[in-house]
Amino acid sequence: MAYAIRPIIQEDEPFLWQMLYEAAHMAEEGALTVQDAMNHPDLAKYVKNWGLEDDMGFIATLASSNQPVGAAWLRLLTGENKGYGYLGDRTPELAMSDDKPLCVYAVLPEYRNQGIGTQLLTHLLATAKAAYPSVSLSIRSSNPALRLYKQLGWKIVDGSETINRVGGISFKMKLDFD
């Protein structure tokens, strides 16, 4: 399957909401629509008003139809707007979805396990390296993507384990570029 990766633009915000819904496992919580993600204050901050000065991200689109199938993005969440993976005001949080929690890289279910998420993540991190000393994310301990993050050099932040919003264990991870 041929696909292209391009920067996220403001007009992509509706697709980012869909990816956030996938990334946050909202269906497992009984949430039935993307609107549930939009109404969740702890999640909405990852997408709302996309296109802020420090927002950075990429979308994968099918070459044949230009249909978006996945996305990965970073956002600085600071002050009163801290996110689940907050480590500092100059460490953006990764937003990807692959069907996994709030490391928001997301791929539509029918396009998963084809390397699209890995390519999105690789592309995003290469770009982020020029702008930031590190990036962070929050991940559920049961997330299969944990193995990929470790392979890419991410480290679990000591003492960051917490009970997540569905009662499981989550922790923060950090990737230093230095």
Coordinates of N, CA, C and O in Angstrom, one line a residue, residues 61 82 86 106 114 127 145 147 156 168:
T61 N -1.3 9.8 4.4 CA -2.4 9.7 3.5 C -2.2 8.7 2.4 O -1.1 8.4 2.0
K82 N -1.2 21.4 31.5 CA -0.3 20.3 31.5 C -1.1 19.0 31.0 O -2.2 18.8 31.4
Y86 N 3.4 15.3 30.9 CA 4.2 16.5 31.2 C 5.5 16.3 32.0 O 5.5 15.6 33.0
A106 N -1.8 7.8 15.8 CA -2.9 6.9 15.6 C -3.0 6.5 14.1 O -2.6 7.3 13.2
Q114 N 1.1 -2.1 9.4 CA 1.7 -2.1 8.1 C 2.8 -1.1 8.1 O 3.3 -0.7 7.0
T127 N 12.1 15.4 13.0 CA 11.8 16.8 12.9 C 11.9 17.5 14.3 O 12.5 18.6 14.4
A145 N 2.8 -0.9 22.0 CA 3.7 0.0 21.4 C 4.9 0.3 22.4 O 5.9 0.8 21.9
R147 N 7.1 -1.7 23.4 CA 8.3 -2.3 22.9 C 9.0 -1.4 21.8 O 10.2 -1.3 21.8
I156 N 11.6 4.9 30.5 CA 10.6 5.1 31.5 C 11.1 6.1 32.5 O 12.2 6.0 33.0
G168 N -6.2 1.5 35.2 CA -4.9 0.7 34.9 C -3.7 1.5 35.3 O -3.8 2.6 35.8

